[in-house]
Amino acid sequence: MDQEEKMELLETAKEYVPNLIEGITFSVEQLREDNVNEALKTLQLVMDGLSWCATAITNLVPDISLQEINEQIKEVVEAIENQDYVYLSDLLEYEIMKIVEEWESLLNS
């Protein structure tokens, strides 16, 4: 990836992360209001966005570890499988959001 492609990727990621944060927030709100179907629809988009951002960040910062986000994604899947929506909303709000906010800081530094 040349420098111009990296700059484009950086700008796209900077623009995308706030949308990802918005999607996480919306999913949490929907789960707390017991709108599980709506939350899960949005959560699918959030998970796709997390995957894209993780790929983008590893292209921009090759030595970054994705172990934490991968562990949290496994926890999200497990919470969905167990229909533990309280735990799912907590994971999204306190764990996934923290990681995405760290990514946002990294991208903007």
PDB file of N, CA and C in Angstrom:
ATOM      1  N   MET A   1       0.849  -1.169   0.000  1.00  0.00           N
ATOM      2  CA  MET A   1       0.000   0.000   0.000  1.00  0.00           C
ATOM      3  C   MET A   1       0.900   1.240   0.000  1.00  0.00           C
ATOM      4  N   ASP A   2       0.692   2.104  -0.988  1.00  0.00           N
ATOM      5  CA  ASP A   2       1.531   3.298  -1.063  1.00  0.00           C
ATOM      6  C   ASP A   2       0.994   4.388  -0.121  1.00  0.00           C
ATOM      7  N   GLN A   3       1.735   5.478  -0.018  1.00  0.00           N
ATOM      8  CA  GLN A   3       1.411   6.542   0.934  1.00  0.00           C
ATOM      9  C   GLN A   3       0.057   7.182   0.646  1.00  0.00           C
ATOM     10  N   GLU A   4      -0.258   7.374  -0.621  1.00  0.00           N
ATOM     11  CA  GLU A   4      -1.540   7.987  -0.980  1.00  0.00           C
ATOM     12  C   GLU A   4      -2.706   7.092  -0.563  1.00  0.00           C
ATOM     13  N   GLU A   5      -2.571   5.801  -0.782  1.00  0.00           N
ATOM     14  CA  GLU A   5      -3.619   4.859  -0.379  1.00  0.00           C
ATOM     15  C   GLU A   5      -3.780   4.848   1.143  1.00  0.00           C
ATOM     16  N   LYS A   6      -2.673   4.940   1.852  1.00  0.00           N
ATOM     17  CA  LYS A   6      -2.739   4.987   3.314  1.00  0.00           C
ATOM     18  C   LYS A   6      -3.450   6.250   3.789  1.00  0.00           C
ATOM     19  N   MET A   7      -3.184   7.366   3.150  1.00  0.00           N
ATOM     20  CA  MET A   7      -3.841   8.621   3.528  1.00  0.00           C
ATOM     21  C   MET A   7      -5.352   8.548   3.267  1.00  0.00           C
ATOM     22  N   GLU A   8      -5.729   7.955   2.138  1.00  0.00           N
ATOM     23  CA  GLU A   8      -7.155   7.782   1.832  1.00  0.00           C
ATOM     24  C   GLU A   8      -7.820   6.868   2.857  1.00  0.00           C
ATOM     25  N   LEU A   9      -7.146   5.789   3.189  1.00  0.00           N
ATOM     26  CA  LEU A   9      -7.669   4.855   4.172  1.00  0.00           C
ATOM     27  C   LEU A   9      -7.814   5.535   5.532  1.00  0.00           C
ATOM     28  N   LEU A  10      -6.820   6.325   5.914  1.00  0.00           N
ATOM     29  CA  LEU A  10      -6.868   7.046   7.175  1.00  0.00           C
ATOM     30  C   LEU A  10      -8.066   7.996   7.214  1.00  0.00           C
ATOM     31  N   GLU A  11      -8.258   8.752   6.167  1.00  0.00           N
ATOM     32  CA  GLU A  11      -9.381   9.691   6.118  1.00  0.00           C
ATOM     33  C   GLU A  11     -10.722   8.968   6.163  1.00  0.00           C
ATOM     34  N   THR A  12     -10.826   7.872   5.430  1.00  0.00           N
ATOM     35  CA  THR A  12     -12.068   7.091   5.434  1.00  0.00           C
ATOM     36  C   THR A  12     -12.337   6.527   6.827  1.00  0.00           C
ATOM     37  N   ALA A  13     -11.306   6.003   7.468  1.00  0.00           N
ATOM     38  CA  ALA A  13     -11.461   5.447   8.814  1.00  0.00           C
ATOM     39  C   ALA A  13     -11.861   6.539   9.806  1.00  0.00           C
ATOM     40  N   LYS A  14     -11.244   7.710   9.705  1.00  0.00           N
ATOM     41  CA  LYS A  14     -11.592   8.827  10.590  1.00  0.00           C
ATOM     42  C   LYS A  14     -13.062   9.215  10.437  1.00  0.00           C
ATOM     43  N   GLU A  15     -13.544   9.178   9.204  1.00  0.00           N
ATOM     44  CA  GLU A  15     -14.946   9.515   8.944  1.00  0.00           C
ATOM     45  C   GLU A  15     -15.882   8.406   9.409  1.00  0.00           C
ATOM     46  N   TYR A  16     -15.421   7.158   9.336  1.00  0.00           N
ATOM     47  CA  TYR A  16     -16.292   6.019   9.635  1.00  0.00           C
ATOM     48  C   TYR A  16     -16.458   5.758  11.129  1.00  0.00           C
ATOM     49  N   VAL A  17     -15.408   5.950  11.912  1.00  0.00           N
ATOM     50  CA  VAL A  17     -15.452   5.596  13.338  1.00  0.00           C
ATOM     51  C   VAL A  17     -16.602   6.288  14.078  1.00  0.00           C
ATOM     52  N   PRO A  18     -16.882   7.571  13.854  1.00  0.00           N
ATOM     53  CA  PRO A  18     -18.043   8.169  14.540  1.00  0.00           C
ATOM     54  C   PRO A  18     -19.366   7.461  14.201  1.00  0.00           C
ATOM     55  N   ASN A  19     -19.503   6.984  12.975  1.00  0.00           N
ATOM     56  CA  ASN A  19     -20.701   6.228  12.609  1.00  0.00           C
ATOM     57  C   ASN A  19     -20.765   4.914  13.373  1.00  0.00           C
ATOM     58  N   LEU A  20     -19.619   4.297  13.560  1.00  0.00           N
ATOM     59  CA  LEU A  20     -19.542   3.051  14.311  1.00  0.00           C
ATOM     60  C   LEU A  20     -19.939   3.302  15.766  1.00  0.00           C
ATOM     61  N   ILE A  21     -19.446   4.375  16.340  1.00  0.00           N
ATOM     62  CA  ILE A  21     -19.808   4.739  17.717  1.00  0.00           C
ATOM     63  C   ILE A  21     -21.309   4.974  17.820  1.00  0.00           C
ATOM     64  N   GLU A  22     -21.866   5.646  16.837  1.00  0.00           N
ATOM     65  CA  GLU A  22     -23.306   5.901  16.809  1.00  0.00           C
ATOM     66  C   GLU A  22     -24.088   4.583  16.743  1.00  0.00           C
ATOM     67  N   GLY A  23     -23.621   3.644  15.927  1.00  0.00           N
ATOM     68  CA  GLY A  23     -24.276   2.349  15.810  1.00  0.00           C
ATOM     69  C   GLY A  23     -24.219   1.558  17.107  1.00  0.00           C
ATOM     70  N   ILE A  24     -23.081   1.608  17.781  1.00  0.00           N
ATOM     71  CA  ILE A  24     -22.950   0.923  19.075  1.00  0.00           C
ATOM     72  C   ILE A  24     -23.912   1.540  20.086  1.00  0.00           C
ATOM     73  N   THR A  25     -23.933   2.854  20.141  1.00  0.00           N
ATOM     74  CA  THR A  25     -24.821   3.560  21.066  1.00  0.00           C
ATOM     75  C   THR A  25     -26.277   3.215  20.792  1.00  0.00           C
ATOM     76  N   PHE A  26     -26.664   3.196  19.519  1.00  0.00           N
ATOM     77  CA  PHE A  26     -28.039   2.865  19.151  1.00  0.00           C
ATOM     78  C   PHE A  26     -28.377   1.436  19.564  1.00  0.00           C
ATOM     79  N   SER A  27     -27.459   0.507  19.325  1.00  0.00           N
ATOM     80  CA  SER A  27     -27.689  -0.890  19.706  1.00  0.00           C
ATOM     81  C   SER A  27     -27.898  -1.024  21.211  1.00  0.00           C
ATOM     82  N   VAL A  28     -27.067  -0.343  21.979  1.00  0.00           N
ATOM     83  CA  VAL A  28     -27.189  -0.376  23.444  1.00  0.00           C
ATOM     84  C   VAL A  28     -28.546   0.180  23.871  1.00  0.00           C
ATOM     85  N   GLU A  29     -28.930   1.313  23.294  1.00  0.00           N
ATOM     86  CA  GLU A  29     -30.222   1.916  23.636  1.00  0.00           C
ATOM     87  C   GLU A  29     -31.372   0.971  23.308  1.00  0.00           C
ATOM     88  N   GLN A  30     -31.305   0.345  22.146  1.00  0.00           N
ATOM     89  CA  GLN A  30     -32.376  -0.577  21.747  1.00  0.00           C
ATOM     90  C   GLN A  30     -32.440  -1.796  22.669  1.00  0.00           C
ATOM     91  N   LEU A  31     -31.291  -2.304  23.061  1.00  0.00           N
ATOM     92  CA  LEU A  31     -31.270  -3.440  23.995  1.00  0.00           C
ATOM     93  C   LEU A  31     -31.863  -3.033  25.336  1.00  0.00           C
ATOM     94  N   ARG A  32     -31.524  -1.858  25.809  1.00  0.00           N
ATOM     95  CA  ARG A  32     -32.033  -1.395  27.106  1.00  0.00           C
ATOM     96  C   ARG A  32     -33.536  -1.138  27.060  1.00  0.00           C
ATOM     97  N   GLU A  33     -34.057  -0.816  25.875  1.00  0.00           N
ATOM     98  CA  GLU A  33     -35.500  -0.597  25.715  1.00  0.00           C
ATOM     99  C   GLU A  33     -36.218  -1.879  25.323  1.00  0.00           C
ATOM    100  N   ASP A  34     -35.483  -2.978  25.320  1.00  0.00           N
ATOM    101  CA  ASP A  34     -36.017  -4.308  25.007  1.00  0.00           C
ATOM    102  C   ASP A  34     -36.483  -4.431  23.551  1.00  0.00           C
ATOM    103  N   ASN A  35     -35.880  -3.654  22.664  1.00  0.00           N
ATOM    104  CA  ASN A  35     -36.121  -3.763  21.223  1.00  0.00           C
ATOM    105  C   ASN A  35     -35.019  -4.649  20.629  1.00  0.00           C
ATOM    106  N   VAL A  36     -35.055  -5.922  20.992  1.00  0.00           N
ATOM    107  CA  VAL A  36     -33.966  -6.835  20.663  1.00  0.00           C
ATOM    108  C   VAL A  36     -33.774  -6.989  19.160  1.00  0.00           C
ATOM    109  N   ASN A  37     -34.866  -7.147  18.412  1.00  0.00           N
ATOM    110  CA  ASN A  37     -34.731  -7.339  16.958  1.00  0.00           C
ATOM    111  C   ASN A  37     -34.054  -6.150  16.294  1.00  0.00           C
ATOM    112  N   GLU A  38     -34.453  -4.954  16.674  1.00  0.00           N
ATOM    113  CA  GLU A  38     -33.848  -3.742  16.103  1.00  0.00           C
ATOM    114  C   GLU A  38     -32.379  -3.653  16.491  1.00  0.00           C
ATOM    115  N   ALA A  39     -32.092  -3.969  17.744  1.00  0.00           N
ATOM    116  CA  ALA A  39     -30.707  -3.937  18.223  1.00  0.00           C
ATOM    117  C   ALA A  39     -29.842  -4.926  17.458  1.00  0.00           C
ATOM    118  N   LEU A  40     -30.350  -6.127  17.236  1.00  0.00           N
ATOM    119  CA  LEU A  40     -29.565  -7.157  16.550  1.00  0.00           C
ATOM    120  C   LEU A  40     -29.343  -6.818  15.079  1.00  0.00           C
ATOM    121  N   LYS A  41     -30.327  -6.175  14.451  1.00  0.00           N
ATOM    122  CA  LYS A  41     -30.125  -5.745  13.055  1.00  0.00           C
ATOM    123  C   LYS A  41     -28.989  -4.732  12.979  1.00  0.00           C
ATOM    124  N   THR A  42     -29.021  -3.759  13.867  1.00  0.00           N
ATOM    125  CA  THR A  42     -27.967  -2.747  13.889  1.00  0.00           C
ATOM    126  C   THR A  42     -26.642  -3.358  14.299  1.00  0.00           C
ATOM    127  N   LEU A  43     -26.689  -4.306  15.212  1.00  0.00           N
ATOM    128  CA  LEU A  43     -25.467  -4.943  15.688  1.00  0.00           C
ATOM    129  C   LEU A  43     -24.740  -5.674  14.566  1.00  0.00           C
ATOM    130  N   GLN A  44     -25.476  -6.239  13.624  1.00  0.00           N
ATOM    131  CA  GLN A  44     -24.830  -6.897  12.485  1.00  0.00           C
ATOM    132  C   GLN A  44     -23.999  -5.877  11.703  1.00  0.00           C
ATOM    133  N   LEU A  45     -24.535  -4.694  11.511  1.00  0.00           N
ATOM    134  CA  LEU A  45     -23.793  -3.629  10.827  1.00  0.00           C
ATOM    135  C   LEU A  45     -22.588  -3.188  11.660  1.00  0.00           C
ATOM    136  N   VAL A  46     -22.774  -3.112  12.968  1.00  0.00           N
ATOM    137  CA  VAL A  46     -21.676  -2.746  13.866  1.00  0.00           C
ATOM    138  C   VAL A  46     -20.553  -3.770  13.761  1.00  0.00           C
ATOM    139  N   MET A  47     -20.898  -5.048  13.763  1.00  0.00           N
ATOM    140  CA  MET A  47     -19.878  -6.094  13.689  1.00  0.00           C
ATOM    141  C   MET A  47     -19.119  -6.015  12.359  1.00  0.00           C
ATOM    142  N   ASP A  48     -19.846  -5.761  11.269  1.00  0.00           N
ATOM    143  CA  ASP A  48     -19.184  -5.576   9.974  1.00  0.00           C
ATOM    144  C   ASP A  48     -18.254  -4.362  10.023  1.00  0.00           C
ATOM    145  N   GLY A  49     -18.720  -3.295  10.661  1.00  0.00           N
ATOM    146  CA  GLY A  49     -17.904  -2.089  10.795  1.00  0.00           C
ATOM    147  C   GLY A  49     -16.667  -2.319  11.646  1.00  0.00           C
ATOM    148  N   LEU A  50     -16.813  -3.089  12.717  1.00  0.00           N
ATOM    149  CA  LEU A  50     -15.650  -3.419  13.545  1.00  0.00           C
ATOM    150  C   LEU A  50     -14.611  -4.180  12.746  1.00  0.00           C
ATOM    151  N   SER A  51     -15.084  -5.111  11.943  1.00  0.00           N
ATOM    152  CA  SER A  51     -14.171  -5.904  11.105  1.00  0.00           C
ATOM    153  C   SER A  51     -13.437  -5.000  10.119  1.00  0.00           C
ATOM    154  N   TRP A  52     -14.169  -4.108   9.465  1.00  0.00           N
ATOM    155  CA  TRP A  52     -13.546  -3.203   8.497  1.00  0.00           C
ATOM    156  C   TRP A  52     -12.528  -2.305   9.189  1.00  0.00           C
ATOM    157  N   CYS A  53     -12.916  -1.729  10.333  1.00  0.00           N
ATOM    158  CA  CYS A  53     -12.001  -0.838  11.061  1.00  0.00           C
ATOM    159  C   CYS A  53     -10.755  -1.572  11.526  1.00  0.00           C
ATOM    160  N   ALA A  54     -10.929  -2.790  12.014  1.00  0.00           N
ATOM    161  CA  ALA A  54      -9.770  -3.563  12.469  1.00  0.00           C
ATOM    162  C   ALA A  54      -8.807  -3.794  11.316  1.00  0.00           C
ATOM    163  N   THR A  55      -9.342  -4.124  10.154  1.00  0.00           N
ATOM    164  CA  THR A  55      -8.503  -4.331   8.974  1.00  0.00           C
ATOM    165  C   THR A  55      -7.804  -3.027   8.579  1.00  0.00           C
ATOM    166  N   ALA A  56      -8.554  -1.942   8.577  1.00  0.00           N
ATOM    167  CA  ALA A  56      -7.979  -0.644   8.213  1.00  0.00           C
ATOM    168  C   ALA A  56      -6.863  -0.257   9.178  1.00  0.00           C
ATOM    169  N   ILE A  57      -7.105  -0.437  10.450  1.00  0.00           N
ATOM    170  CA  ILE A  57      -6.106  -0.042  11.447  1.00  0.00           C
ATOM    171  C   ILE A  57      -4.854  -0.892  11.341  1.00  0.00           C
ATOM    172  N   THR A  58      -5.010  -2.181  11.077  1.00  0.00           N
ATOM    173  CA  THR A  58      -3.811  -3.011  10.935  1.00  0.00           C
ATOM    174  C   THR A  58      -3.024  -2.628   9.687  1.00  0.00           C
ATOM    175  N   ASN A  59      -3.694  -2.100   8.666  1.00  0.00           N
ATOM    176  CA  ASN A  59      -2.972  -1.606   7.487  1.00  0.00           C
ATOM    177  C   ASN A  59      -2.245  -0.303   7.783  1.00  0.00           C
ATOM    178  N   LEU A  60      -2.797   0.485   8.698  1.00  0.00           N
ATOM    179  CA  LEU A  60      -2.192   1.770   9.039  1.00  0.00           C
ATOM    180  C   LEU A  60      -1.151   1.654  10.146  1.00  0.00           C
ATOM    181  N   VAL A  61      -1.378   0.736  11.076  1.00  0.00           N
ATOM    182  CA  VAL A  61      -0.476   0.540  12.226  1.00  0.00           C
ATOM    183  C   VAL A  61      -0.195  -0.959  12.330  1.00  0.00           C
ATOM    184  N   PRO A  62       0.745  -1.446  11.525  1.00  0.00           N
ATOM    185  CA  PRO A  62       0.955  -2.901  11.420  1.00  0.00           C
ATOM    186  C   PRO A  62       1.259  -3.628  12.727  1.00  0.00           C
ATOM    187  N   ASP A  63       1.834  -2.941  13.704  1.00  0.00           N
ATOM    188  CA  ASP A  63       2.206  -3.640  14.946  1.00  0.00           C
ATOM    189  C   ASP A  63       1.116  -3.598  16.022  1.00  0.00           C
ATOM    190  N   ILE A  64      -0.072  -3.103  15.688  1.00  0.00           N
ATOM    191  CA  ILE A  64      -1.158  -3.040  16.664  1.00  0.00           C
ATOM    192  C   ILE A  64      -1.720  -4.446  16.903  1.00  0.00           C
ATOM    193  N   SER A  65      -2.069  -4.716  18.131  1.00  0.00           N
ATOM    194  CA  SER A  65      -2.646  -6.019  18.481  1.00  0.00           C
ATOM    195  C   SER A  65      -4.171  -5.938  18.428  1.00  0.00           C
ATOM    196  N   LEU A  66      -4.771  -6.933  17.831  1.00  0.00           N
ATOM    197  CA  LEU A  66      -6.230  -7.010  17.783  1.00  0.00           C
ATOM    198  C   LEU A  66      -6.764  -8.066  18.752  1.00  0.00           C
ATOM    199  N   GLN A  67      -5.908  -8.548  19.635  1.00  0.00           N
ATOM    200  CA  GLN A  67      -6.311  -9.602  20.561  1.00  0.00           C
ATOM    201  C   GLN A  67      -7.504  -9.175  21.412  1.00  0.00           C
ATOM    202  N   GLU A  68      -7.474  -7.960  21.933  1.00  0.00           N
ATOM    203  CA  GLU A  68      -8.557  -7.499  22.815  1.00  0.00           C
ATOM    204  C   GLU A  68      -9.888  -7.439  22.080  1.00  0.00           C
ATOM    205  N   ILE A  69      -9.908  -6.856  20.882  1.00  0.00           N
ATOM    206  CA  ILE A  69     -11.174  -6.767  20.143  1.00  0.00           C
ATOM    207  C   ILE A  69     -11.653  -8.160  19.746  1.00  0.00           C
ATOM    208  N   ASN A  70     -10.744  -9.036  19.372  1.00  0.00           N
ATOM    209  CA  ASN A  70     -11.144 -10.400  19.011  1.00  0.00           C
ATOM    210  C   ASN A  70     -11.770 -11.122  20.198  1.00  0.00           C
ATOM    211  N   GLU A  71     -11.195 -10.939  21.386  1.00  0.00           N
ATOM    212  CA  GLU A  71     -11.758 -11.557  22.591  1.00  0.00           C
ATOM    213  C   GLU A  71     -13.146 -10.989  22.892  1.00  0.00           C
ATOM    214  N   GLN A  72     -13.305  -9.680  22.726  1.00  0.00           N
ATOM    215  CA  GLN A  72     -14.594  -9.057  23.006  1.00  0.00           C
ATOM    216  C   GLN A  72     -15.656  -9.477  21.986  1.00  0.00           C
ATOM    217  N   ILE A  73     -15.250  -9.654  20.735  1.00  0.00           N
ATOM    218  CA  ILE A  73     -16.194 -10.111  19.712  1.00  0.00           C
ATOM    219  C   ILE A  73     -16.676 -11.523  20.042  1.00  0.00           C
ATOM    220  N   LYS A  74     -15.785 -12.373  20.528  1.00  0.00           N
ATOM    221  CA  LYS A  74     -16.195 -13.720  20.954  1.00  0.00           C
ATOM    222  C   LYS A  74     -17.221 -13.630  22.087  1.00  0.00           C
ATOM    223  N   GLU A  75     -16.993 -12.708  23.003  1.00  0.00           N
ATOM    224  CA  GLU A  75     -17.937 -12.515  24.106  1.00  0.00           C
ATOM    225  C   GLU A  75     -19.293 -12.018  23.595  1.00  0.00           C
ATOM    226  N   VAL A  76     -19.278 -11.133  22.601  1.00  0.00           N
ATOM    227  CA  VAL A  76     -20.520 -10.633  22.008  1.00  0.00           C
ATOM    228  C   VAL A  76     -21.304 -11.791  21.394  1.00  0.00           C
ATOM    229  N   VAL A  77     -20.614 -12.618  20.627  1.00  0.00           N
ATOM    230  CA  VAL A  77     -21.273 -13.765  19.986  1.00  0.00           C
ATOM    231  C   VAL A  77     -21.870 -14.691  21.041  1.00  0.00           C
ATOM    232  N   GLU A  78     -21.110 -14.944  22.094  1.00  0.00           N
ATOM    233  CA  GLU A  78     -21.592 -15.815  23.167  1.00  0.00           C
ATOM    234  C   GLU A  78     -22.824 -15.215  23.856  1.00  0.00           C
ATOM    235  N   ALA A  79     -22.804 -13.915  24.096  1.00  0.00           N
ATOM    236  CA  ALA A  79     -23.952 -13.251  24.729  1.00  0.00           C
ATOM    237  C   ALA A  79     -25.193 -13.350  23.846  1.00  0.00           C
ATOM    238  N   ILE A  80     -25.011 -13.205  22.533  1.00  0.00           N
ATOM    239  CA  ILE A  80     -26.142 -13.332  21.607  1.00  0.00           C
ATOM    240  C   ILE A  80     -26.673 -14.758  21.629  1.00  0.00           C
ATOM    241  N   GLU A  81     -25.772 -15.730  21.549  1.00  0.00           N
ATOM    242  CA  GLU A  81     -26.190 -17.133  21.562  1.00  0.00           C
ATOM    243  C   GLU A  81     -26.952 -17.479  22.836  1.00  0.00           C
ATOM    244  N   ASN A  82     -26.534 -16.897  23.958  1.00  0.00           N
ATOM    245  CA  ASN A  82     -27.185 -17.166  25.243  1.00  0.00           C
ATOM    246  C   ASN A  82     -28.382 -16.250  25.503  1.00  0.00           C
ATOM    247  N   GLN A  83     -28.651 -15.377  24.554  1.00  0.00           N
ATOM    248  CA  GLN A  83     -29.729 -14.387  24.678  1.00  0.00           C
ATOM    249  C   GLN A  83     -29.598 -13.572  25.964  1.00  0.00           C
ATOM    250  N   ASP A  84     -28.362 -13.278  26.325  1.00  0.00           N
ATOM    251  CA  ASP A  84     -28.066 -12.477  27.507  1.00  0.00           C
ATOM    252  C   ASP A  84     -27.876 -11.031  27.063  1.00  0.00           C
ATOM    253  N   TYR A  85     -28.995 -10.333  26.897  1.00  0.00           N
ATOM    254  CA  TYR A  85     -28.964  -9.016  26.291  1.00  0.00           C
ATOM    255  C   TYR A  85     -28.490  -7.930  27.254  1.00  0.00           C
ATOM    256  N   VAL A  86     -28.604  -8.169  28.548  1.00  0.00           N
ATOM    257  CA  VAL A  86     -28.046  -7.223  29.521  1.00  0.00           C
ATOM    258  C   VAL A  86     -26.523  -7.252  29.423  1.00  0.00           C
ATOM    259  N   TYR A  87     -25.970  -8.457  29.407  1.00  0.00           N
ATOM    260  CA  TYR A  87     -24.511  -8.596  29.266  1.00  0.00           C
ATOM    261  C   TYR A  87     -24.053  -8.049  27.919  1.00  0.00           C
ATOM    262  N   LEU A  88     -24.813  -8.320  26.865  1.00  0.00           N
ATOM    263  CA  LEU A  88     -24.476  -7.818  25.535  1.00  0.00           C
ATOM    264  C   LEU A  88     -24.417  -6.297  25.533  1.00  0.00           C
ATOM    265  N   SER A  89     -25.407  -5.649  26.110  1.00  0.00           N
ATOM    266  CA  SER A  89     -25.394  -4.176  26.121  1.00  0.00           C
ATOM    267  C   SER A  89     -24.218  -3.656  26.939  1.00  0.00           C
ATOM    268  N   ASP A  90     -23.893  -4.326  28.048  1.00  0.00           N
ATOM    269  CA  ASP A  90     -22.727  -3.914  28.841  1.00  0.00           C
ATOM    270  C   ASP A  90     -21.423  -4.092  28.058  1.00  0.00           C
ATOM    271  N   LEU A  91     -21.299  -5.226  27.361  1.00  0.00           N
ATOM    272  CA  LEU A  91     -20.105  -5.448  26.535  1.00  0.00           C
ATOM    273  C   LEU A  91     -19.941  -4.343  25.497  1.00  0.00           C
ATOM    274  N   LEU A  92     -21.032  -4.030  24.828  1.00  0.00           N
ATOM    275  CA  LEU A  92     -20.979  -3.001  23.786  1.00  0.00           C
ATOM    276  C   LEU A  92     -20.621  -1.641  24.373  1.00  0.00           C
ATOM    277  N   GLU A  93     -21.291  -1.291  25.450  1.00  0.00           N
ATOM    278  CA  GLU A  93     -21.117   0.046  26.015  1.00  0.00           C
ATOM    279  C   GLU A  93     -19.766   0.234  26.704  1.00  0.00           C
ATOM    280  N   TYR A  94     -19.306  -0.788  27.409  1.00  0.00           N
ATOM    281  CA  TYR A  94     -18.111  -0.601  28.235  1.00  0.00           C
ATOM    282  C   TYR A  94     -16.837  -1.213  27.665  1.00  0.00           C
ATOM    283  N   GLU A  95     -16.940  -2.235  26.862  1.00  0.00           N
ATOM    284  CA  GLU A  95     -15.744  -2.889  26.338  1.00  0.00           C
ATOM    285  C   GLU A  95     -15.496  -2.521  24.871  1.00  0.00           C
ATOM    286  N   ILE A  96     -16.477  -2.790  24.027  1.00  0.00           N
ATOM    287  CA  ILE A  96     -16.321  -2.510  22.589  1.00  0.00           C
ATOM    288  C   ILE A  96     -16.164  -1.006  22.370  1.00  0.00           C
ATOM    289  N   MET A  97     -17.003  -0.208  23.036  1.00  0.00           N
ATOM    290  CA  MET A  97     -16.929   1.250  22.864  1.00  0.00           C
ATOM    291  C   MET A  97     -15.549   1.775  23.270  1.00  0.00           C
ATOM    292  N   LYS A  98     -14.998   1.245  24.354  1.00  0.00           N
ATOM    293  CA  LYS A  98     -13.669   1.686  24.811  1.00  0.00           C
ATOM    294  C   LYS A  98     -12.623   1.440  23.725  1.00  0.00           C
ATOM    295  N   ILE A  99     -12.684   0.281  23.097  1.00  0.00           N
ATOM    296  CA  ILE A  99     -11.722  -0.057  22.047  1.00  0.00           C
ATOM    297  C   ILE A  99     -11.901   0.871  20.843  1.00  0.00           C
ATOM    298  N   VAL A 100     -13.135   1.081  20.435  1.00  0.00           N
ATOM    299  CA  VAL A 100     -13.400   1.945  19.278  1.00  0.00           C
ATOM    300  C   VAL A 100     -12.963   3.377  19.570  1.00  0.00           C
ATOM    301  N   GLU A 101     -13.179   3.840  20.782  1.00  0.00           N
ATOM    302  CA  GLU A 101     -12.723   5.187  21.147  1.00  0.00           C
ATOM    303  C   GLU A 101     -11.198   5.269  21.142  1.00  0.00           C
ATOM    304  N   GLU A 102     -10.529   4.187  21.543  1.00  0.00           N
ATOM    305  CA  GLU A 102      -9.060   4.151  21.453  1.00  0.00           C
ATOM    306  C   GLU A 102      -8.622   4.211  19.992  1.00  0.00           C
ATOM    307  N   TRP A 103      -9.335   3.488  19.131  1.00  0.00           N
ATOM    308  CA  TRP A 103      -9.026   3.545  17.698  1.00  0.00           C
ATOM    309  C   TRP A 103      -9.207   4.962  17.181  1.00  0.00           C
ATOM    310  N   GLU A 104     -10.290   5.612  17.603  1.00  0.00           N
ATOM    311  CA  GLU A 104     -10.558   6.984  17.146  1.00  0.00           C
ATOM    312  C   GLU A 104      -9.417   7.908  17.565  1.00  0.00           C
ATOM    313  N   SER A 105      -8.956   7.777  18.803  1.00  0.00           N
ATOM    314  CA  SER A 105      -7.825   8.595  19.278  1.00  0.00           C
ATOM    315  C   SER A 105      -6.571   8.314  18.467  1.00  0.00           C
ATOM    316  N   LEU A 106      -6.322   7.048  18.213  1.00  0.00           N
ATOM    317  CA  LEU A 106      -5.150   6.647  17.423  1.00  0.00           C
ATOM    318  C   LEU A 106      -5.207   7.245  16.021  1.00  0.00           C
ATOM    319  N   LEU A 107      -6.370   7.183  15.398  1.00  0.00           N
ATOM    320  CA  LEU A 107      -6.524   7.704  14.033  1.00  0.00           C
ATOM    321  C   LEU A 107      -6.379   9.212  13.968  1.00  0.00           C
ATOM    322  N   ASN A 108      -6.769   9.872  15.045  1.00  0.00           N
ATOM    323  CA  ASN A 108      -6.726  11.340  15.059  1.00  0.00           C
ATOM    324  C   ASN A 108      -5.438  11.908  15.629  1.00  0.00           C
ATOM    325  N   SER A 109      -4.500  11.022  15.995  1.00  0.00           N
ATOM    326  CA  SER A 109      -3.241  11.526  16.574  1.00  0.00           C
ATOM    327  C   SER A 109      -2.204  11.777  15.505  1.00  0.00           C
TER     328      SER A 109
END
